[in-house]
Coordinates of C-alpha atoms in Angstrom, one line a residue:
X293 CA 139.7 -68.5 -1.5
X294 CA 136.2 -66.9 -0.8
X295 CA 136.9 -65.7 2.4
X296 CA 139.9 -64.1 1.5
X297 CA 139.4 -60.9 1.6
X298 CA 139.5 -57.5 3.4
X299 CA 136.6 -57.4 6.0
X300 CA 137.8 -61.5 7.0
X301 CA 141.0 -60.7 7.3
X302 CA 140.5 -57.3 9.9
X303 CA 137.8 -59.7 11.4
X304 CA 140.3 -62.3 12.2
X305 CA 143.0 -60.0 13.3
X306 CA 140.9 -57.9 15.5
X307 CA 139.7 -62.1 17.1
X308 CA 143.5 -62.5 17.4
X309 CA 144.4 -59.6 19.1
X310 CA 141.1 -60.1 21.4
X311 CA 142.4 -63.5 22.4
X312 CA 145.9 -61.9 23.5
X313 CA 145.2 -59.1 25.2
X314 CA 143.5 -60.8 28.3
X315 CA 147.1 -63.1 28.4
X316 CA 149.2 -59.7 27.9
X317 CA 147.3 -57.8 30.8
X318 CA 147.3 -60.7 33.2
X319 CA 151.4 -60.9 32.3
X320 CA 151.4 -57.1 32.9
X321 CA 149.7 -57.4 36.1
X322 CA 152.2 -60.4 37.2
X323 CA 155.3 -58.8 36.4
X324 CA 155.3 -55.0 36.4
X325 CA 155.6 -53.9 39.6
X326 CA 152.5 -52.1 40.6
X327 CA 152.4 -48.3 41.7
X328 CA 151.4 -47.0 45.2
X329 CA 149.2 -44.1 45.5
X330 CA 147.2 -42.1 48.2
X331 CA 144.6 -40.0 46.8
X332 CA 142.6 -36.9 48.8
X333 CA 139.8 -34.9 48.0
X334 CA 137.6 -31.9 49.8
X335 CA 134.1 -33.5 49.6
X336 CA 132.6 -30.7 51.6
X337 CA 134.4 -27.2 52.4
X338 CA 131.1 -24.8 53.8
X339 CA 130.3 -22.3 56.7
X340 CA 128.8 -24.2 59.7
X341 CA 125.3 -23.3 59.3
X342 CA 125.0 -24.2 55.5
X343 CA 127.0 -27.9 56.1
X344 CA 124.9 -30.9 56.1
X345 CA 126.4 -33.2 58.7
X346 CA 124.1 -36.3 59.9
X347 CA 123.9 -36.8 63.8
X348 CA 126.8 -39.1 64.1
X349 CA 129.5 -36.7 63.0
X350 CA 128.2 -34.6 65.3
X351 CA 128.1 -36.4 68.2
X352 CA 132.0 -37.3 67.5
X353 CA 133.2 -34.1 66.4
X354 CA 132.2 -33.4 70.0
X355 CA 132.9 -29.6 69.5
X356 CA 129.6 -28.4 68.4
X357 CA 128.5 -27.4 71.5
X358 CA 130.8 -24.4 70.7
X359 CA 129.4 -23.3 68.0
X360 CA 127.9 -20.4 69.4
X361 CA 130.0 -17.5 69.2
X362 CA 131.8 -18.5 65.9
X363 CA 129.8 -17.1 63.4
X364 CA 133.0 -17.5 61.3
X365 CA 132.7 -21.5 61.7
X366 CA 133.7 -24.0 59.1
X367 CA 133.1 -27.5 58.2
X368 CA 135.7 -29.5 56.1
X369 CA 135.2 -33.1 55.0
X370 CA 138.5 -35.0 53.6
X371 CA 138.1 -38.5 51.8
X372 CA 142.4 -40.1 52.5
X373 CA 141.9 -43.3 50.3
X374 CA 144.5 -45.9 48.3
X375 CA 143.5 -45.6 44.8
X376 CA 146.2 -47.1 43.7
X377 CA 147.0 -50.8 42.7
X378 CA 149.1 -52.4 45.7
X379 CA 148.4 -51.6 49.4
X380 CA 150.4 -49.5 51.4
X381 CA 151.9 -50.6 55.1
X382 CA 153.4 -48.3 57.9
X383 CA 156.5 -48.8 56.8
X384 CA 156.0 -47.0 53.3
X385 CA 155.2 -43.8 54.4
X386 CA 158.8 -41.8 54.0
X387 CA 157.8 -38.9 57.1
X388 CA 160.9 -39.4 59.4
X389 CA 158.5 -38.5 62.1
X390 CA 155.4 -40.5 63.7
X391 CA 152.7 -39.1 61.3
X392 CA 152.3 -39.6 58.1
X393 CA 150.2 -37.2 56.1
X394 CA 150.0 -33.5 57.1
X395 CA 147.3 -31.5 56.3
X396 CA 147.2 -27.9 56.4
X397 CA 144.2 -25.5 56.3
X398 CA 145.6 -21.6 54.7
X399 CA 144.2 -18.7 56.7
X400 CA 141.9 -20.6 59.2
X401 CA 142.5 -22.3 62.8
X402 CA 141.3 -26.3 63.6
X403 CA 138.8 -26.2 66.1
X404 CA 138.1 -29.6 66.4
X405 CA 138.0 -33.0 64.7
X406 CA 136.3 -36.7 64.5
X407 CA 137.1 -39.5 62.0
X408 CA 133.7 -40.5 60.0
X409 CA 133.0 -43.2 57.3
X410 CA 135.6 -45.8 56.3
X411 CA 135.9 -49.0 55.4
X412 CA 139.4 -50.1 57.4
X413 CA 138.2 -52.2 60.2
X414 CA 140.9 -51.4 62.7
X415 CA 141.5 -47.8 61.9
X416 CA 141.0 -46.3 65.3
X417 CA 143.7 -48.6 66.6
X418 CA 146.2 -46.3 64.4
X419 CA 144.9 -43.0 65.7
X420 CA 146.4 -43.7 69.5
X421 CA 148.4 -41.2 72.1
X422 CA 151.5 -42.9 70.3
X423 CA 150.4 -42.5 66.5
X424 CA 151.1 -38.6 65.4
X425 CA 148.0 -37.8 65.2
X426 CA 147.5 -34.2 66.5
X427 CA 146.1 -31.0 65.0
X428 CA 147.1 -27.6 66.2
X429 CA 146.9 -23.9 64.6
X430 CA 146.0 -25.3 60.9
X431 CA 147.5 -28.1 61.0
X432 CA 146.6 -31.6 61.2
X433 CA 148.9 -34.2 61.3
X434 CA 147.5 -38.0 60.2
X435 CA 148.8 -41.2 61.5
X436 CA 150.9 -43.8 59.1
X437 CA 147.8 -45.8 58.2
X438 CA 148.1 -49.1 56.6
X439 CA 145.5 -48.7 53.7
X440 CA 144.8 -51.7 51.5
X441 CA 143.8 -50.6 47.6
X442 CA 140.7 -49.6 47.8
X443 CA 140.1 -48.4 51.3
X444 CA 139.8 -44.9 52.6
X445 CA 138.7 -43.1 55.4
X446 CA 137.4 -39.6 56.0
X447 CA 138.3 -36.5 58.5
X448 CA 135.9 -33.9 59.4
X449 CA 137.0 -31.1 60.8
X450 CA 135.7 -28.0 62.4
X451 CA 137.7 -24.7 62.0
X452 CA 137.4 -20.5 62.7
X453 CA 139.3 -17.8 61.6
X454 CA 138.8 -17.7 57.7
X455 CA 136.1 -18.4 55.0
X456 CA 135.3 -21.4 53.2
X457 CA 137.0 -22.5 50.2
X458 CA 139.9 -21.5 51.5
X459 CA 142.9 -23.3 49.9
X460 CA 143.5 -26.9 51.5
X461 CA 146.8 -29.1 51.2
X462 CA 147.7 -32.2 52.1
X463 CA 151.4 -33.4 52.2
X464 CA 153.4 -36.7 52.4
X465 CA 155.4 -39.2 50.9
X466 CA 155.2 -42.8 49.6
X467 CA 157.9 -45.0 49.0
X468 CA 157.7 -45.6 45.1
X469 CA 154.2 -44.1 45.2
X470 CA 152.8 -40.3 45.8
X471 CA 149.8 -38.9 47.4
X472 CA 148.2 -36.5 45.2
X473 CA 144.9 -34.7 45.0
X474 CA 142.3 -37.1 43.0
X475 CA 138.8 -36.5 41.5
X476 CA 135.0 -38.4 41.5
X477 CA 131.9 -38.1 39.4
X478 CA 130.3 -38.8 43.2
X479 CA 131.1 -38.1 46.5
X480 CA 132.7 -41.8 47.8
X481 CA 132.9 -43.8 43.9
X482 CA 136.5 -43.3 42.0
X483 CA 136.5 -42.7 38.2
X484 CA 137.2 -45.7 36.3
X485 CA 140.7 -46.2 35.9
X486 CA 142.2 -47.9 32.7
X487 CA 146.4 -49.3 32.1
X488 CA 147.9 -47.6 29.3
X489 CA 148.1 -50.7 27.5
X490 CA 144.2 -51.3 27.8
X491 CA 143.8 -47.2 26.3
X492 CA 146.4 -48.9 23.5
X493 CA 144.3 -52.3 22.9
X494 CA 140.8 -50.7 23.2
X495 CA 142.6 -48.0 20.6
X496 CA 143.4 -50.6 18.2
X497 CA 140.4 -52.4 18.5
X498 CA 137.9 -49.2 17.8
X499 CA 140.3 -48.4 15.0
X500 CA 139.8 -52.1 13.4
X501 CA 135.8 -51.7 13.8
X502 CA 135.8 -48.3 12.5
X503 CA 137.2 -49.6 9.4
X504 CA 135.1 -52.6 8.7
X505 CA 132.0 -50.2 9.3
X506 CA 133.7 -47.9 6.8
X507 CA 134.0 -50.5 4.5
X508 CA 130.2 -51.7 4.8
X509 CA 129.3 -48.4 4.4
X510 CA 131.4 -48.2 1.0
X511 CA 129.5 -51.0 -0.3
X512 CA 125.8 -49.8 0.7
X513 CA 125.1 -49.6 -3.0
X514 CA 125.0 -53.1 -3.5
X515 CA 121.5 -55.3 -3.0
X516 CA 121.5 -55.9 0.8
X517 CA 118.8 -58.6 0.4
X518 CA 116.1 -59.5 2.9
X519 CA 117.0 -58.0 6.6
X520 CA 118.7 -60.8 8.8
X521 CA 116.3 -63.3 10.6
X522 CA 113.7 -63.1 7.9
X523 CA 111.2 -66.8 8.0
X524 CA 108.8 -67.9 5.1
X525 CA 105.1 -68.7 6.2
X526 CA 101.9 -67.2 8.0
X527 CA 101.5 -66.5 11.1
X528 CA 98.0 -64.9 12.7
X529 CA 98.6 -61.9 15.5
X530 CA 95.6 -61.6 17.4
X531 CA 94.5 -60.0 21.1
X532 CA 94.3 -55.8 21.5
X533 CA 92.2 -54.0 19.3
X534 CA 94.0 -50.7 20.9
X535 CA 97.1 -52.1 19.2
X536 CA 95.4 -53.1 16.2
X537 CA 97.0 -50.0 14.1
X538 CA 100.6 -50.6 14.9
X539 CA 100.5 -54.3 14.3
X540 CA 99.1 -53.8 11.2
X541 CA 102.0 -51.5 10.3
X542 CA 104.1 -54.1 11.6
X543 CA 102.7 -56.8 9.5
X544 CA 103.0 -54.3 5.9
X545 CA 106.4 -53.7 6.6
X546 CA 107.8 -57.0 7.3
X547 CA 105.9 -58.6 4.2
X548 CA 107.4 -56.2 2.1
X549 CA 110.7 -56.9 3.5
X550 CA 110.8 -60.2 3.8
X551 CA 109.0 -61.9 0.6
X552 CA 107.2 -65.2 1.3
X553 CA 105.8 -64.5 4.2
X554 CA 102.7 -63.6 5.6
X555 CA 101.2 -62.2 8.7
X556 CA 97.6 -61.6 9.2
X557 CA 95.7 -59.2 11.5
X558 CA 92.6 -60.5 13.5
X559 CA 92.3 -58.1 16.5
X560 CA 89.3 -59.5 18.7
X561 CA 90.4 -57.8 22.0
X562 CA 93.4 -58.9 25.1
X563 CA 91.3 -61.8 27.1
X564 CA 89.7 -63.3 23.7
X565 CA 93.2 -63.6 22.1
X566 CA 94.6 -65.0 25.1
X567 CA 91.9 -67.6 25.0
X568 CA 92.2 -68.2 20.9
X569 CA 96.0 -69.0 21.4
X570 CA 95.9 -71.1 24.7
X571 CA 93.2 -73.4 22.3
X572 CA 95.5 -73.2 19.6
X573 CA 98.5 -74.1 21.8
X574 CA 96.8 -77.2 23.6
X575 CA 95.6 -78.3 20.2
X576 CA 98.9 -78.6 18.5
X577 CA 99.7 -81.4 20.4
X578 CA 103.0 -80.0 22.3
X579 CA 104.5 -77.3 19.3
X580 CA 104.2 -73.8 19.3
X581 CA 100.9 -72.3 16.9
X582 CA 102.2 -69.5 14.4
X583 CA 100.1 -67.2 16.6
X584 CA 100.7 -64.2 18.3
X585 CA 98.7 -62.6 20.8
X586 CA 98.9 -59.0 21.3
X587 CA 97.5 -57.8 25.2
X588 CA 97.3 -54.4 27.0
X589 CA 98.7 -55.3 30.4
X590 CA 99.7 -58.5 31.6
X591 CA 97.4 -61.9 30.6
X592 CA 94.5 -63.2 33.3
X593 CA 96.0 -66.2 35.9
X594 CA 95.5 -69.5 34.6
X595 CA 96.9 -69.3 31.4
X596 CA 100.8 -70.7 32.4
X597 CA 101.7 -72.1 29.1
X598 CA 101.4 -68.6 27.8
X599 CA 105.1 -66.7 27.3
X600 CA 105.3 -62.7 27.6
X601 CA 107.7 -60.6 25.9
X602 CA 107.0 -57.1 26.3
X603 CA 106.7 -54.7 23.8
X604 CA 106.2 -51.4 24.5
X605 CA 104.8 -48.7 27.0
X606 CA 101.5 -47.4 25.5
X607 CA 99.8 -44.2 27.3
X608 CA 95.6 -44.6 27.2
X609 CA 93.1 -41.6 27.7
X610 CA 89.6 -40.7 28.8
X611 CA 88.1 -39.1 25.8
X612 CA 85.0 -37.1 25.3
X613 CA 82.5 -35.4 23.9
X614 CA 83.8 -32.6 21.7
X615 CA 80.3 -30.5 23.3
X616 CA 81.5 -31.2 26.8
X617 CA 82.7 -27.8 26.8
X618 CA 84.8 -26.3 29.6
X619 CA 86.5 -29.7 31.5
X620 CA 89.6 -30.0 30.2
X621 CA 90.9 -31.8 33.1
X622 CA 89.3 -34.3 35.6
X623 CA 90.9 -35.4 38.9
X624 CA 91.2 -39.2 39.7
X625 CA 88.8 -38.7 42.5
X626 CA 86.3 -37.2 40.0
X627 CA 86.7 -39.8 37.6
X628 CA 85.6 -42.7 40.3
X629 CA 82.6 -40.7 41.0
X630 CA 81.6 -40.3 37.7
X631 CA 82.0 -44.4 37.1
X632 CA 80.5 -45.1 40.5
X633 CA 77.2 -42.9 39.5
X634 CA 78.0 -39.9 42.3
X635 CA 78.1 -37.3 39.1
X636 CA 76.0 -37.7 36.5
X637 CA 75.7 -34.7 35.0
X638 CA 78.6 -32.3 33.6
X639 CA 77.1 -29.3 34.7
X640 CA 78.7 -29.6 38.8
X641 CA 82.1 -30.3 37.2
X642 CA 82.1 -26.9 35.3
X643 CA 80.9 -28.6 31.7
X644 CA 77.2 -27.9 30.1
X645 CA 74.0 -29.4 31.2
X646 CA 74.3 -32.6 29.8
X647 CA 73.9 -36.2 31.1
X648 CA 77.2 -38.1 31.1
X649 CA 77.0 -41.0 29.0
X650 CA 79.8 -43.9 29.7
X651 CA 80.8 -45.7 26.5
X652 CA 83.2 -48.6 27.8
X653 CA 84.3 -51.5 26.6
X654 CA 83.1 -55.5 26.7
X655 CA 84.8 -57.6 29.7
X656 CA 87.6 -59.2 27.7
X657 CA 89.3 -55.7 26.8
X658 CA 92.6 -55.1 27.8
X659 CA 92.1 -51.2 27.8
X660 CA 89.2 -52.1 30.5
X661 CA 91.2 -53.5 32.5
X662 CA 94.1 -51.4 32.5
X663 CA 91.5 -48.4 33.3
X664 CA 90.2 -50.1 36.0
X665 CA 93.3 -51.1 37.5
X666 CA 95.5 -47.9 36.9
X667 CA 92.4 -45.2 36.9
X668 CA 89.1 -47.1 38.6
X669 CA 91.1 -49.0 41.3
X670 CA 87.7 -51.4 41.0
X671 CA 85.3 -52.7 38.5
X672 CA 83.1 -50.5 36.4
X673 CA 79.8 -50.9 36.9
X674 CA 77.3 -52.5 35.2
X675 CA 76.2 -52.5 31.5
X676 CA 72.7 -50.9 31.7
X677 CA 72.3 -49.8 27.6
X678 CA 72.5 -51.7 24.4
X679 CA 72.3 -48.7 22.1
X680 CA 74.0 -46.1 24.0
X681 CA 71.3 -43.8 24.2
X682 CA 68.5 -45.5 26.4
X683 CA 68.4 -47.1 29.7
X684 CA 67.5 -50.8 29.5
X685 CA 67.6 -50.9 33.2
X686 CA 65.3 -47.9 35.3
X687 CA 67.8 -48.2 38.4
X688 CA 70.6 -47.7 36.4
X689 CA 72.5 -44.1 38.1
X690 CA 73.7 -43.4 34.2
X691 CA 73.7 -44.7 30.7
X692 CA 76.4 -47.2 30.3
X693 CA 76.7 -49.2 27.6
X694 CA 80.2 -51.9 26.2
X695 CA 81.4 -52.0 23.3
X696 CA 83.7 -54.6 21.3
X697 CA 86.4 -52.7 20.0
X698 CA 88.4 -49.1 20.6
X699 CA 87.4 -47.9 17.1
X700 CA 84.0 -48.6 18.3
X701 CA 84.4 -46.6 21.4
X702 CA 85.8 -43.7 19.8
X703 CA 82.8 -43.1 17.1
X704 CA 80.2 -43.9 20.1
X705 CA 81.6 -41.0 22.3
X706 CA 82.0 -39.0 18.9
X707 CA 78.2 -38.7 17.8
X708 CA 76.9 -38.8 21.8
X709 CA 76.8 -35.9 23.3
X710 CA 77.5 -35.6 27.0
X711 CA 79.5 -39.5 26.2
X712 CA 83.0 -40.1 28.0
X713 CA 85.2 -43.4 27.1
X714 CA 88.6 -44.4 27.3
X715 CA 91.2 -45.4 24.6
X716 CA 94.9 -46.2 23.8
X717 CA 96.3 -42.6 22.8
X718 CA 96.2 -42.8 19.1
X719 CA 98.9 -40.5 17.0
X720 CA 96.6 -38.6 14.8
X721 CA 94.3 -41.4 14.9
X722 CA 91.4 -39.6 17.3
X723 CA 88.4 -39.0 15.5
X724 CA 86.3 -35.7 14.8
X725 CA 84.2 -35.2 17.9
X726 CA 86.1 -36.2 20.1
X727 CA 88.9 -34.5 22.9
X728 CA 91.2 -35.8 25.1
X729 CA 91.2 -35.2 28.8
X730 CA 94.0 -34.3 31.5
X731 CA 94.1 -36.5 34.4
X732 CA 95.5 -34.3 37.8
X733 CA 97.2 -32.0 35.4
X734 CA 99.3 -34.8 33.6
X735 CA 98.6 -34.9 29.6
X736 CA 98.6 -38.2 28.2
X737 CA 102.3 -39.4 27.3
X738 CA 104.7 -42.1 28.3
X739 CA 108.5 -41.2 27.7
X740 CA 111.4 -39.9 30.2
X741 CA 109.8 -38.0 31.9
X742 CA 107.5 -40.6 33.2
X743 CA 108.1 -42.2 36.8
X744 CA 108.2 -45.7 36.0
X745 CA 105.8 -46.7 38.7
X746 CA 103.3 -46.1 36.5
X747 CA 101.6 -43.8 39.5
X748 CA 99.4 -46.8 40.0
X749 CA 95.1 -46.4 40.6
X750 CA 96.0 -45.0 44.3
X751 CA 96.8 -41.8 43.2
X752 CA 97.8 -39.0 40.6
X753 CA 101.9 -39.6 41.7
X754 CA 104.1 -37.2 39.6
X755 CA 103.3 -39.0 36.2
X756 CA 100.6 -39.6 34.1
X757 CA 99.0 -42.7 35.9
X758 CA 96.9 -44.0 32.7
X759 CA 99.4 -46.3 31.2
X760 CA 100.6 -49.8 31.1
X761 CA 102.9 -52.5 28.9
X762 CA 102.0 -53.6 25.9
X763 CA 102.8 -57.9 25.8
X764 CA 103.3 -60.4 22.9
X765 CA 102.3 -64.1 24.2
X766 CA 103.5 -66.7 22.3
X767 CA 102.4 -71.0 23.6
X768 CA 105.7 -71.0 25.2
X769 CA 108.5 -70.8 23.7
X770 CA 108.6 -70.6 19.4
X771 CA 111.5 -72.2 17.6
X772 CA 114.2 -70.3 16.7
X773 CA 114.2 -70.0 13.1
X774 CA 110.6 -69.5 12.5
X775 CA 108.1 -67.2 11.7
X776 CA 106.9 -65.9 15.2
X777 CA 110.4 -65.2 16.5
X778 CA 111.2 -63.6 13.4
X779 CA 108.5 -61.3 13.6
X780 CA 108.9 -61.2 17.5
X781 CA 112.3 -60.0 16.9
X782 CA 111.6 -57.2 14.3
X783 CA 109.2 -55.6 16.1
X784 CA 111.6 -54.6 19.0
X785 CA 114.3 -53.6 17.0
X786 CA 115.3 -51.3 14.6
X787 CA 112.2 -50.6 11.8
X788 CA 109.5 -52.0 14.2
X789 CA 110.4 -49.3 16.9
X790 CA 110.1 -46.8 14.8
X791 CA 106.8 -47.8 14.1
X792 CA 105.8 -47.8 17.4
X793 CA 107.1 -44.3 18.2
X794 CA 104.8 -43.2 15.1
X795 CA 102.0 -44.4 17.3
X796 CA 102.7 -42.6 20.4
X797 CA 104.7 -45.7 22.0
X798 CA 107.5 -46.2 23.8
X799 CA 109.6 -49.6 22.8
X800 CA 110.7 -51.3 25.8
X801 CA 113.8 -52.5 23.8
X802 CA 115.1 -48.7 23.2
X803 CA 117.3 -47.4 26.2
X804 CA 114.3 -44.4 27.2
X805 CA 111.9 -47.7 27.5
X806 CA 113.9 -50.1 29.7
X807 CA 113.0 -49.0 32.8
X808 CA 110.0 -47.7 32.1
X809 CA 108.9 -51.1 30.7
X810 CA 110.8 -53.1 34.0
X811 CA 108.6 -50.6 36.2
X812 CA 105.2 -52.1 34.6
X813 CA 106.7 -56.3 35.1
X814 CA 103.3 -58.6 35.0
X815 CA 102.5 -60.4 38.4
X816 CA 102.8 -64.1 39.3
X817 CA 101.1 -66.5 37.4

C-alpha cells in the first residue's frame, strides 16, 4: 500500500488524536470538579504625589482633601478578582467572622478608602454596615463577595506612616479553593491559562509535527519538483512603470520555476493598465483575461469589475539634481510652493542659483497621483514644456514638462540641472545625477517604524508621508487553478517577498506589512 508509510501514518495519528481531544476536554470539563480561586494583585503601590489617579477615584476616596500635611502619603490600588473556573458564593468563604478577605498593609496606617472599577453589578450592596467591611490601623477587612469566574473588583486606598512598596498581604480562605497572589502582562487582562491535559495534548501534537518536519528535512535531497500551485500558460502583467523592476524579477523567477509558463512584462503606467484590462475583461465575454494589472495606489472610480489584492507598501521620493547643492531636505510646505510656482528658484531655499525645473509624470501615472494625494494635497499644475528645457507657454511661473515613464523621469532630472521629480524609491536603482531628498526630516523608507496612517498630504505626521500600497487588479475574480492566481499567489509569499524586500518594499503578506498595508485600504468604489 502506497500510502503506507511513515509521514501517513504520524499524519493520521496526530488527525486522530485532534479529533479526541475536543471530546476528552469537554468530558474533563463535565466531570472533574472545577477549582475555586481568588486571585490579588498590587496594580499601583506609589507616594501620593507621583500616583496617577483619574477624577473619579478621587472624588470617592473622599479623603484627599487631607492630603496636606502628609508628605508621607500613599496610594495603593488592589485588583480582588475570581480567576478560577467555578464562581464563588458567600457561603464559601471559610472566615468564621463577617468578612472575608483581610488585607493588611506592613509598616503604614489606612487613611482612607473607595471601591473603583469592577464589573459585579451589585457589589456595593455587599459592602453595607452589616458586611465586615472596615479598615482600621493597617488593616482592611473585605466583605464575603459573591464573585462569578471572571469578575473582580478593585480597592484603592490611601495610607501614612511608611514608604511605598512596602510589603502588602492579603488573607483568607476558600472552601476547596485558595486566594493567592496572581500575575498580568497588563494592568486588568489575566495570562492565558491552559488544563494540564491541553500542556499534554498541545505536547504531543508539537512532538508529532516536529517529527514529520524532521523527516522532510531528511529527504531535502531528493527532486522537490515545481513549487506547489505552479499553472502552464501566459499571462501579460501590465499597469506601474514604478513597479516595472520587481515584476520583472517576479516574472524570471516563476518561469524558471515553474516550466511551461510564461509571464510577460508590458508596463505602460497605473490608469492605462487599468483601462487595458477593464477592455480585456468586458471583451472576454464574462471570464477572467490572463492579465494582471499592477497600480500605485488604489484604481480610479468607475472601474467595479476590477478586483484588488494588495501587494506591498512601496516608499516614493522627490529626486534631484545632483548640482542642487546644499538642500538636502525640503519641508511639505516648501514642496507645494515650489509646484504651485511661489519658488522658482533654489537660491531662497539655501541651493545655487538655478531655475527649478519640474520633471513629472503624464496624467495616467500612479506615482502622480500618489504625490499629489500624499505630498501635493492638489493637482500639479500644468504641463508648459515638451522638451524639458524651454517654455512652450510665456505665462508659465516654471518649466514643467510629463513624462511617460519613471525611468524617464529619473534620466530627465539626471542631465537637467536645477530639475526636481518624483519616483518609487528604487534599491540601487537611482541613476548617476541624481539625489534623493528628505521630506520634514523623514528619509525615504516604509517598515516598522512607519505609522501606518501613511501621514497623509495634511502634514509631515511622525512618518515619512510619501508612500502608498502597491495593488494587483485582476477582472474579478480568476479561477483557481490558473495562471493569474498562481502567480498572484507567489508573489506574496515566500520567494516573491523576498523579491520585493530587494527592492525597498514592504510585502503586505509578511507580519511587519499587515498593518502597514490595512492602514493604506483603497476607498469606495
Amino acid at each position: 500500500m502506497e500510502w503506507l508509510n511513515a509521514e501517513n501514518v504520524i499524519a493520521v495519528f496526530s488527525l486522530i488524536v485532534g479529533v479526541i481531544a475536543p471530546v476528552a476536554i469537554f468530558w474533563y470539563e463535565r466531570r472533574v470538579p472545577r477549582r475555586r480561586r481568588i486571585g490579588h494583585r498590587v496594580q499601583m503601590d506609589a507616594p501620593i504625589g507621583s500616583a496617577q489617579v483619574d477624577a473619579e477615584d478621587e472624588s470617592r476616596l473622599g479623603v484627599f482633601d487631607q492630603i496636606a500635611g502628609l508628605p508621607d502619603a500613599t496610594l495603593v490600588l488592589i485588583r480582588i478578582e475570581n480567576d478560577g473556573s467555578a464562581a464563588i458564593l458567600a457561603a464559601d468563604y471559610t472566615s468564621p467572622r463577617a468578612h472575608g478577605l483581610t488585607v493588611e498593609f506592613a509598616g503604614r496606617t489606612v487613611r482612607g478608602v473607595a471601591l473603583t472599577e469592577r464589573n459585579i453589578d451589585d457589589l456595593t450592596d455587599h459592602f453595607g454596615t452589616d458586611s465586615g467591611y472596615t479598615s482600621e490601623d493597617n488593616l482592611v477587612r473585605l466583605p464575603k463577595v459573591p464573585i462569578n469566574s471572571g469578575e473582580f473588583y478593585k480597592i484603592l486606598v490611601m495610607l501614612t506612616g511608611g514608604p511605598a512598596d512596602s510589603r502588602i498581604d492579603v488573607r483568607g480562605g476558600i472552601a476547596n479553593g485558595s486566594v493567592e497572589p496572581n500575575q498580568s502582562t497588563t494592568l486588568d487582562e489575566r495570562p492565558t491559562r491552559f488544563h494540564r491535559m491541553a500542556k499534554g495534548l498541545t505536547t504531543v501534537l508539537t512532538l508529532f509535527v516536529l517529527v514529520l518536519a524532521s523527516m522532510i528535512l531528511l529527504r531535502g535531497n531528493e527532486d522537490p519538483g515545481p513549487p506547489m500551485g505552479c499553472e502552464k500558460g501566459t499571462i501579460k502583467v501590465t499597469g506601474s512603470t514604478a513597479f516595472e523592476p520587481v515584476a520583472e524579477e517576479l516574472a524570471e523567477k516563476y518561469m524558471r520555476d515553474c516550466p511551461g509558463s510564461k509571464v510577460d512584462v508590458d508596463t505602460r503606467g497605473s490608469t492605462a493598465g487599468i483601462q487595458a484590462l477593464d477592455a480585456e475583461g468586458r471583451a472576454s465575454d464574462g471570464g477572467s483575461p490572463a492579465v494582471i494589472s499592477m497600480s500605485d495606489g488604489p484604481k480610479p472610480r468607475g472601474f467595479g469589475d476590477l478586483r484588488e489584492n494588495s501587494v506591498a507598501v512601496s516608499a516614493f521620493a522627490l529626486v534631484v539634481h545632483q548640482g542642487v547643492s546644499g538642500v538636502d531636505d525640503l519641508t511639505l510646505d516648501q514642496v507645494r510652493r515650489i509646484y504651485r510656482g511661489d519658488i522658482r528658484n533654489w537660491q531662497p531655499l539655501g541651493g545655487p542659483n538655478l531655475p527649478i525645473v519640474l520633471i513629472s509624470r503624464d496624467a495616467g501615472s500612479g506615482t502622480r497621483e500618489v504625490f499629489q494625494r500624499r505630498v501635493l494635497g492638489r493637482n500639479e499644475p500644468a504641463n508648459s514644456s515638451r522638451d524639458c528645457r524651454t517654455r512652450d507657454d510665456p505665462g508659465a511661473a516654471v518649466i514643467r514638462c510629463e513624462l511617460d515613464s519613471t525611468p524617464q523621469v529619473l534620466d530627465t532630472v539626471a542631465r537637467t540641472p536645477g530639475a526636481i521629480g518624483y519616483s518609487e524609491l528604487r534599491s540601487g536603482s537611482r541613476p548617476e545625477g541624481t539625489k534623493v531628498l528628505r521630506l520634514d526630516g523623514h528619509t525615504p523608507t516604509v517598515g516598522e517604524e512607519a505609522d501606518p496612517s501613511g501621514g497623509g498630504s495634511g502634514g509631515s505626521g511622525e512618518a515619512y508621508p510619501f508612500r502608498e500600497t502597491e495593488y494587483a487588479y485582476t477582472y474579478g475574480r480568476p479561477p483557481a487553478n490558473s495562471l493569474v492566481s498562481s502567480f498572484l499567489n507567489y508573489m506574496s509569499r515566500g520567494s516573491g517577498q523576498d523579491v520585493m524586500r530587494t527592492h525597498g518594499h514592504v510585502p503586505c503578506a509578511a507580519p511587519d506589512g499587515v498593518a502597514l498595508c490595512a492602514g493604506s485600504d483603497p476607498p469606495g468604489t
